[in-house]
């Protein structure tokens, strides 16, 4: 979930919920769920850190059978999630960098999808990682989904990354255009975090065994919704997949 800007307040929460996210549902979320399925069972507790309007958390609960807890910095996002994400067990607000109502070591796994893009500094990124580490029991996994800020100039089905030919420094503002469910496009300001820097940041926040994967369209055929696979040609997604799954274990 993006803090402030386009997603702030009740109108922002509704706008975020109207983002189509087809590329994410092809090359992102199914692979996040796949990675989590190897590490968490039906009795496990999964935290969705930055759950936004709850669509991904709800789907994770139904796919994995885990007890999913959604957390977010936005009270408006959580209000929307409570009204729509019926399979999510609980929702908690992040206040001053800490998840309210959740004790240390309460989670068997955490997923964190596109949250880093809202963070402007390395200190802020490390703060989020530290709070996620607090929630995880030792040895439990974190699975991150991020957009590669180097994938500029390509027309993906549901997003346009940055400005063609531009190179972005860590934390630098970067425009991102997102396709809405009505076919229109919305531009938001994100922050670029090069994917090759994430392993060192995670190790600095007391994570170990960091791995990265860039899912492809061919791999998605086995895990994504077949109707979605057939919906678009996925030309850019085939040429240069834009999403990266980073997984690590709490030390």
mmCIF file with all atom_site columns, N, CA, C and O in Angstrom, residues 45-49 51-52 54 57-58 61 66-72 78 81-82 85-93 99-103 106:
data_model
loop_
_atom_site.group_PDB
_atom_site.id
_atom_site.type_symbol
_atom_site.label_atom_id
_atom_site.label_alt_id
_atom_site.label_comp_id
_atom_site.label_asym_id
_atom_site.label_entity_id
_atom_site.label_seq_id
_atom_site.pdbx_PDB_ins_code
_atom_site.Cartn_x
_atom_site.Cartn_y
_atom_site.Cartn_z
_atom_site.occupancy
_atom_site.B_iso_or_equiv
_atom_site.pdbx_formal_charge
_atom_site.auth_seq_id
_atom_site.auth_comp_id
_atom_site.auth_asym_id
_atom_site.auth_atom_id
_atom_site.pdbx_PDB_model_num
ATOM 1   N N  . UNK A 1 45  ? -0.171  -18.765 10.858 1.00 0.00 ? 45  UNK A N  1
ATOM 2   C CA . UNK A 1 45  ? -0.569  -17.359 10.876 1.00 0.00 ? 45  UNK A CA 1
ATOM 3   C C  . UNK A 1 45  ? 0.268   -16.611 9.847  1.00 0.00 ? 45  UNK A C  1
ATOM 4   O O  . UNK A 1 45  ? 1.498   -16.593 9.929  1.00 0.00 ? 45  UNK A O  1
ATOM 5   N N  . UNK A 1 46  ? -0.404  -16.022 8.877  1.00 0.00 ? 46  UNK A N  1
ATOM 6   C CA . UNK A 1 46  ? 0.244   -15.237 7.826  1.00 0.00 ? 46  UNK A CA 1
ATOM 7   C C  . UNK A 1 46  ? -0.148  -13.777 7.985  1.00 0.00 ? 46  UNK A C  1
ATOM 8   O O  . UNK A 1 46  ? -1.332  -13.445 8.016  1.00 0.00 ? 46  UNK A O  1
ATOM 9   N N  . UNK A 1 47  ? 0.845   -12.898 8.076  1.00 0.00 ? 47  UNK A N  1
ATOM 10  C CA . UNK A 1 47  ? 0.604   -11.456 8.124  1.00 0.00 ? 47  UNK A CA 1
ATOM 11  C C  . UNK A 1 47  ? 0.814   -10.881 6.734  1.00 0.00 ? 47  UNK A C  1
ATOM 12  O O  . UNK A 1 47  ? 1.840   -11.138 6.091  1.00 0.00 ? 47  UNK A O  1
ATOM 13  N N  . UNK A 1 48  ? -0.167  -10.115 6.245  1.00 0.00 ? 48  UNK A N  1
ATOM 14  C CA . UNK A 1 48  ? -0.002  -9.348  5.010  1.00 0.00 ? 48  UNK A CA 1
ATOM 15  C C  . UNK A 1 48  ? 0.344   -7.926  5.422  1.00 0.00 ? 48  UNK A C  1
ATOM 16  O O  . UNK A 1 48  ? -0.517  -7.144  5.813  1.00 0.00 ? 48  UNK A O  1
ATOM 17  N N  . UNK A 1 49  ? 1.639   -7.605  5.345  1.00 0.00 ? 49  UNK A N  1
ATOM 18  C CA . UNK A 1 49  ? 2.123   -6.292  5.789  1.00 0.00 ? 49  UNK A CA 1
ATOM 19  C C  . UNK A 1 49  ? 1.951   -5.295  4.645  1.00 0.00 ? 49  UNK A C  1
ATOM 20  O O  . UNK A 1 49  ? 2.624   -5.363  3.627  1.00 0.00 ? 49  UNK A O  1
ATOM 21  N N  . UNK A 1 51  ? -1.535  -4.442  3.592  1.00 0.00 ? 51  UNK A N  1
ATOM 22  C CA . UNK A 1 51  ? -2.604  -5.201  2.919  1.00 0.00 ? 51  UNK A CA 1
ATOM 23  C C  . UNK A 1 51  ? -3.494  -4.343  2.040  1.00 0.00 ? 51  UNK A C  1
ATOM 24  O O  . UNK A 1 51  ? -4.242  -4.885  1.210  1.00 0.00 ? 51  UNK A O  1
ATOM 25  N N  . UNK A 1 52  ? -3.457  -3.005  2.195  1.00 0.00 ? 52  UNK A N  1
ATOM 26  C CA . UNK A 1 52  ? -4.321  -2.160  1.390  1.00 0.00 ? 52  UNK A CA 1
ATOM 27  C C  . UNK A 1 52  ? -5.782  -2.545  1.541  1.00 0.00 ? 52  UNK A C  1
ATOM 28  O O  . UNK A 1 52  ? -6.247  -2.844  2.651  1.00 0.00 ? 52  UNK A O  1
ATOM 29  N N  . UNK A 1 54  ? -7.253  -5.230  0.893  1.00 0.00 ? 54  UNK A N  1
ATOM 30  C CA . UNK A 1 54  ? -7.469  -6.593  1.362  1.00 0.00 ? 54  UNK A CA 1
ATOM 31  C C  . UNK A 1 54  ? -7.685  -7.653  0.305  1.00 0.00 ? 54  UNK A C  1
ATOM 32  O O  . UNK A 1 54  ? -7.862  -8.832  0.641  1.00 0.00 ? 54  UNK A O  1
ATOM 33  N N  . UNK A 1 57  ? -4.842  -10.312 0.478  1.00 0.00 ? 57  UNK A N  1
ATOM 34  C CA . UNK A 1 57  ? -4.940  -11.046 1.745  1.00 0.00 ? 57  UNK A CA 1
ATOM 35  C C  . UNK A 1 57  ? -6.107  -12.029 1.715  1.00 0.00 ? 57  UNK A C  1
ATOM 36  O O  . UNK A 1 57  ? -5.991  -13.175 2.177  1.00 0.00 ? 57  UNK A O  1
ATOM 37  N N  . UNK A 1 58  ? -7.228  -11.572 1.175  1.00 0.00 ? 58  UNK A N  1
ATOM 38  C CA . UNK A 1 58  ? -8.409  -12.446 1.082  1.00 0.00 ? 58  UNK A CA 1
ATOM 39  C C  . UNK A 1 58  ? -8.114  -13.656 0.200  1.00 0.00 ? 58  UNK A C  1
ATOM 40  O O  . UNK A 1 58  ? -8.452  -14.794 0.556  1.00 0.00 ? 58  UNK A O  1
ATOM 41  N N  . UNK A 1 61  ? -5.809  -16.144 1.985  1.00 0.00 ? 61  UNK A N  1
ATOM 42  C CA . UNK A 1 61  ? -6.518  -16.944 2.981  1.00 0.00 ? 61  UNK A CA 1
ATOM 43  C C  . UNK A 1 61  ? -7.261  -18.097 2.319  1.00 0.00 ? 61  UNK A C  1
ATOM 44  O O  . UNK A 1 61  ? -7.286  -19.219 2.846  1.00 0.00 ? 61  UNK A O  1
ATOM 45  N N  . UNK A 1 66  ? -4.543  -20.524 5.479  1.00 0.00 ? 66  UNK A N  1
ATOM 46  C CA . UNK A 1 66  ? -3.912  -20.002 6.690  1.00 0.00 ? 66  UNK A CA 1
ATOM 47  C C  . UNK A 1 66  ? -4.808  -18.959 7.352  1.00 0.00 ? 66  UNK A C  1
ATOM 48  O O  . UNK A 1 66  ? -5.770  -18.460 6.751  1.00 0.00 ? 66  UNK A O  1
ATOM 49  N N  . UNK A 1 67  ? -4.477  -18.640 8.598  1.00 0.00 ? 67  UNK A N  1
ATOM 50  C CA . UNK A 1 67  ? -5.145  -17.546 9.308  1.00 0.00 ? 67  UNK A CA 1
ATOM 51  C C  . UNK A 1 67  ? -4.415  -16.250 8.945  1.00 0.00 ? 67  UNK A C  1
ATOM 52  O O  . UNK A 1 67  ? -3.283  -16.027 9.370  1.00 0.00 ? 67  UNK A O  1
ATOM 53  N N  . UNK A 1 68  ? -5.046  -15.428 8.129  1.00 0.00 ? 68  UNK A N  1
ATOM 54  C CA . UNK A 1 68  ? -4.393  -14.247 7.579  1.00 0.00 ? 68  UNK A CA 1
ATOM 55  C C  . UNK A 1 68  ? -4.775  -13.013 8.379  1.00 0.00 ? 68  UNK A C  1
ATOM 56  O O  . UNK A 1 68  ? -5.958  -12.770 8.651  1.00 0.00 ? 68  UNK A O  1
ATOM 57  N N  . UNK A 1 69  ? -3.743  -12.237 8.742  1.00 0.00 ? 69  UNK A N  1
ATOM 58  C CA . UNK A 1 69  ? -3.926  -10.975 9.444  1.00 0.00 ? 69  UNK A CA 1
ATOM 59  C C  . UNK A 1 69  ? -3.468  -9.849  8.529  1.00 0.00 ? 69  UNK A C  1
ATOM 60  O O  . UNK A 1 69  ? -2.310  -9.835  8.084  1.00 0.00 ? 69  UNK A O  1
ATOM 61  N N  . UNK A 1 70  ? -4.359  -8.921  8.233  1.00 0.00 ? 70  UNK A N  1
ATOM 62  C CA . UNK A 1 70  ? -4.003  -7.794  7.389  1.00 0.00 ? 70  UNK A CA 1
ATOM 63  C C  . UNK A 1 70  ? -3.580  -6.597  8.220  1.00 0.00 ? 70  UNK A C  1
ATOM 64  O O  . UNK A 1 70  ? -4.260  -6.255  9.194  1.00 0.00 ? 70  UNK A O  1
ATOM 65  N N  . UNK A 1 71  ? -2.463  -5.965  7.857  1.00 0.00 ? 71  UNK A N  1
ATOM 66  C CA . UNK A 1 71  ? -2.014  -4.772  8.569  1.00 0.00 ? 71  UNK A CA 1
ATOM 67  C C  . UNK A 1 71  ? -1.701  -3.681  7.557  1.00 0.00 ? 71  UNK A C  1
ATOM 68  O O  . UNK A 1 71  ? -1.272  -3.959  6.437  1.00 0.00 ? 71  UNK A O  1
ATOM 69  N N  . UNK A 1 72  ? -1.919  -2.436  7.952  1.00 0.00 ? 72  UNK A N  1
ATOM 70  C CA . UNK A 1 72  ? -1.686  -1.323  7.033  1.00 0.00 ? 72  UNK A CA 1
ATOM 71  C C  . UNK A 1 72  ? -1.531  -0.030  7.832  1.00 0.00 ? 72  UNK A C  1
ATOM 72  O O  . UNK A 1 72  ? -2.011  0.069   8.977  1.00 0.00 ? 72  UNK A O  1
ATOM 73  N N  . UNK A 1 78  ? -7.945  -0.097  5.775  1.00 0.00 ? 78  UNK A N  1
ATOM 74  C CA . UNK A 1 78  ? -8.408  -1.188  6.633  1.00 0.00 ? 78  UNK A CA 1
ATOM 75  C C  . UNK A 1 78  ? -9.932  -1.217  6.712  1.00 0.00 ? 78  UNK A C  1
ATOM 76  O O  . UNK A 1 78  ? -10.530 -2.298  6.751  1.00 0.00 ? 78  UNK A O  1
ATOM 77  N N  . UNK A 1 81  ? -11.005 -2.865  3.591  1.00 0.00 ? 81  UNK A N  1
ATOM 78  C CA . UNK A 1 81  ? -10.689 -4.294  3.646  1.00 0.00 ? 81  UNK A CA 1
ATOM 79  C C  . UNK A 1 81  ? -11.667 -5.049  4.538  1.00 0.00 ? 81  UNK A C  1
ATOM 80  O O  . UNK A 1 81  ? -12.098 -6.163  4.209  1.00 0.00 ? 81  UNK A O  1
ATOM 81  N N  . UNK A 1 82  ? -12.022 -4.468  5.664  1.00 0.00 ? 82  UNK A N  1
ATOM 82  C CA . UNK A 1 82  ? -12.972 -5.131  6.569  1.00 0.00 ? 82  UNK A CA 1
ATOM 83  C C  . UNK A 1 82  ? -14.313 -5.369  5.893  1.00 0.00 ? 82  UNK A C  1
ATOM 84  O O  . UNK A 1 82  ? -15.007 -6.348  6.199  1.00 0.00 ? 82  UNK A O  1
ATOM 85  N N  . UNK A 1 85  ? -12.945 -8.062  2.421  1.00 0.00 ? 85  UNK A N  1
ATOM 86  C CA . UNK A 1 85  ? -12.060 -9.231  2.515  1.00 0.00 ? 85  UNK A CA 1
ATOM 87  C C  . UNK A 1 85  ? -12.557 -10.175 3.594  1.00 0.00 ? 85  UNK A C  1
ATOM 88  O O  . UNK A 1 85  ? -12.014 -10.256 4.698  1.00 0.00 ? 85  UNK A O  1
ATOM 89  N N  . UNK A 1 86  ? -13.584 -10.946 3.251  1.00 0.00 ? 86  UNK A N  1
ATOM 90  C CA . UNK A 1 86  ? -14.287 -11.753 4.251  1.00 0.00 ? 86  UNK A CA 1
ATOM 91  C C  . UNK A 1 86  ? -13.433 -12.876 4.824  1.00 0.00 ? 86  UNK A C  1
ATOM 92  O O  . UNK A 1 86  ? -13.674 -13.320 5.954  1.00 0.00 ? 86  UNK A O  1
ATOM 93  N N  . UNK A 1 87  ? -12.443 -13.353 4.082  1.00 0.00 ? 87  UNK A N  1
ATOM 94  C CA . UNK A 1 87  ? -11.659 -14.499 4.544  1.00 0.00 ? 87  UNK A CA 1
ATOM 95  C C  . UNK A 1 87  ? -10.513 -14.106 5.471  1.00 0.00 ? 87  UNK A C  1
ATOM 96  O O  . UNK A 1 87  ? -9.858  -14.973 6.049  1.00 0.00 ? 87  UNK A O  1
ATOM 97  N N  . UNK A 1 88  ? -10.254 -12.801 5.623  1.00 0.00 ? 88  UNK A N  1
ATOM 98  C CA . UNK A 1 88  ? -9.163  -12.333 6.477  1.00 0.00 ? 88  UNK A CA 1
ATOM 99  C C  . UNK A 1 88  ? -9.633  -12.323 7.924  1.00 0.00 ? 88  UNK A C  1
ATOM 100 O O  . UNK A 1 88  ? -10.705 -11.797 8.247  1.00 0.00 ? 88  UNK A O  1
ATOM 101 N N  . UNK A 1 89  ? -8.827  -12.905 8.812  1.00 0.00 ? 89  UNK A N  1
ATOM 102 C CA . UNK A 1 89  ? -9.251  -13.104 10.197 1.00 0.00 ? 89  UNK A CA 1
ATOM 103 C C  . UNK A 1 89  ? -9.286  -11.816 11.006 1.00 0.00 ? 89  UNK A C  1
ATOM 104 O O  . UNK A 1 89  ? -10.222 -11.585 11.773 1.00 0.00 ? 89  UNK A O  1
ATOM 105 N N  . UNK A 1 90  ? -8.251  -10.974 10.841 1.00 0.00 ? 90  UNK A N  1
ATOM 106 C CA . UNK A 1 90  ? -8.141  -9.759  11.656 1.00 0.00 ? 90  UNK A CA 1
ATOM 107 C C  . UNK A 1 90  ? -7.449  -8.677  10.840 1.00 0.00 ? 90  UNK A C  1
ATOM 108 O O  . UNK A 1 90  ? -6.720  -8.961  9.883  1.00 0.00 ? 90  UNK A O  1
ATOM 109 N N  . UNK A 1 91  ? -7.644  -7.424  11.289 1.00 0.00 ? 91  UNK A N  1
ATOM 110 C CA . UNK A 1 91  ? -6.944  -6.287  10.695 1.00 0.00 ? 91  UNK A CA 1
ATOM 111 C C  . UNK A 1 91  ? -6.337  -5.441  11.801 1.00 0.00 ? 91  UNK A C  1
ATOM 112 O O  . UNK A 1 91  ? -6.955  -5.230  12.853 1.00 0.00 ? 91  UNK A O  1
ATOM 113 N N  . UNK A 1 92  ? -5.116  -4.963  11.546 1.00 0.00 ? 92  UNK A N  1
ATOM 114 C CA . UNK A 1 92  ? -4.403  -4.173  12.550 1.00 0.00 ? 92  UNK A CA 1
ATOM 115 C C  . UNK A 1 92  ? -3.763  -2.960  11.887 1.00 0.00 ? 92  UNK A C  1
ATOM 116 O O  . UNK A 1 92  ? -3.232  -3.047  10.776 1.00 0.00 ? 92  UNK A O  1
ATOM 117 N N  . UNK A 1 93  ? -3.780  -1.840  12.585 1.00 0.00 ? 93  UNK A N  1
ATOM 118 C CA . UNK A 1 93  ? -3.213  -0.591  12.096 1.00 0.00 ? 93  UNK A CA 1
ATOM 119 C C  . UNK A 1 93  ? -1.736  -0.502  12.468 1.00 0.00 ? 93  UNK A C  1
ATOM 120 O O  . UNK A 1 93  ? -1.338  -0.868  13.579 1.00 0.00 ? 93  UNK A O  1
ATOM 121 N N  . UNK A 1 99  ? 3.067   -2.411  14.415 1.00 0.00 ? 99  UNK A N  1
ATOM 122 C CA . UNK A 1 99  ? 1.729   -2.973  14.250 1.00 0.00 ? 99  UNK A CA 1
ATOM 123 C C  . UNK A 1 99  ? 1.058   -3.057  15.610 1.00 0.00 ? 99  UNK A C  1
ATOM 124 O O  . UNK A 1 99  ? 1.566   -3.705  16.529 1.00 0.00 ? 99  UNK A O  1
ATOM 125 N N  . UNK A 1 100 ? -0.082  -2.415  15.749 1.00 0.00 ? 100 UNK A N  1
ATOM 126 C CA . UNK A 1 100 ? -0.788  -2.418  17.020 1.00 0.00 ? 100 UNK A CA 1
ATOM 127 C C  . UNK A 1 100 ? -1.468  -3.769  17.244 1.00 0.00 ? 100 UNK A C  1
ATOM 128 O O  . UNK A 1 100 ? -2.042  -4.356  16.321 1.00 0.00 ? 100 UNK A O  1
ATOM 129 N N  . UNK A 1 101 ? -1.378  -4.262  18.458 1.00 0.00 ? 101 UNK A N  1
ATOM 130 C CA . UNK A 1 101 ? -2.123  -5.457  18.844 1.00 0.00 ? 101 UNK A CA 1
ATOM 131 C C  . UNK A 1 101 ? -1.493  -6.775  18.494 1.00 0.00 ? 101 UNK A C  1
ATOM 132 O O  . UNK A 1 101 ? -2.105  -7.820  18.740 1.00 0.00 ? 101 UNK A O  1
ATOM 133 N N  . UNK A 1 102 ? -0.290  -6.784  17.927 1.00 0.00 ? 102 UNK A N  1
ATOM 134 C CA . UNK A 1 102 ? 0.363   -8.046  17.579 1.00 0.00 ? 102 UNK A CA 1
ATOM 135 C C  . UNK A 1 102 ? 1.691   -8.170  18.341 1.00 0.00 ? 102 UNK A C  1
ATOM 136 O O  . UNK A 1 102 ? 2.546   -7.299  18.236 1.00 0.00 ? 102 UNK A O  1
ATOM 137 N N  . UNK A 1 103 ? 1.885   -9.279  19.073 1.00 0.00 ? 103 UNK A N  1
ATOM 138 C CA . UNK A 1 103 ? 3.095   -9.457  19.868 1.00 0.00 ? 103 UNK A CA 1
ATOM 139 C C  . UNK A 1 103 ? 4.280   -9.942  19.045 1.00 0.00 ? 103 UNK A C  1
ATOM 140 O O  . UNK A 1 103 ? 4.129   -10.379 17.891 1.00 0.00 ? 103 UNK A O  1
ATOM 141 N N  . UNK A 1 106 ? 4.670   -13.582 16.529 1.00 0.00 ? 106 UNK A N  1
ATOM 142 C CA . UNK A 1 106 ? 3.311   -14.128 16.393 1.00 0.00 ? 106 UNK A CA 1
ATOM 143 C C  . UNK A 1 106 ? 3.049   -14.746 15.025 1.00 0.00 ? 106 UNK A C  1
ATOM 144 O O  . UNK A 1 106 ? 2.059   -15.451 14.850 1.00 0.00 ? 106 UNK A O  1
#
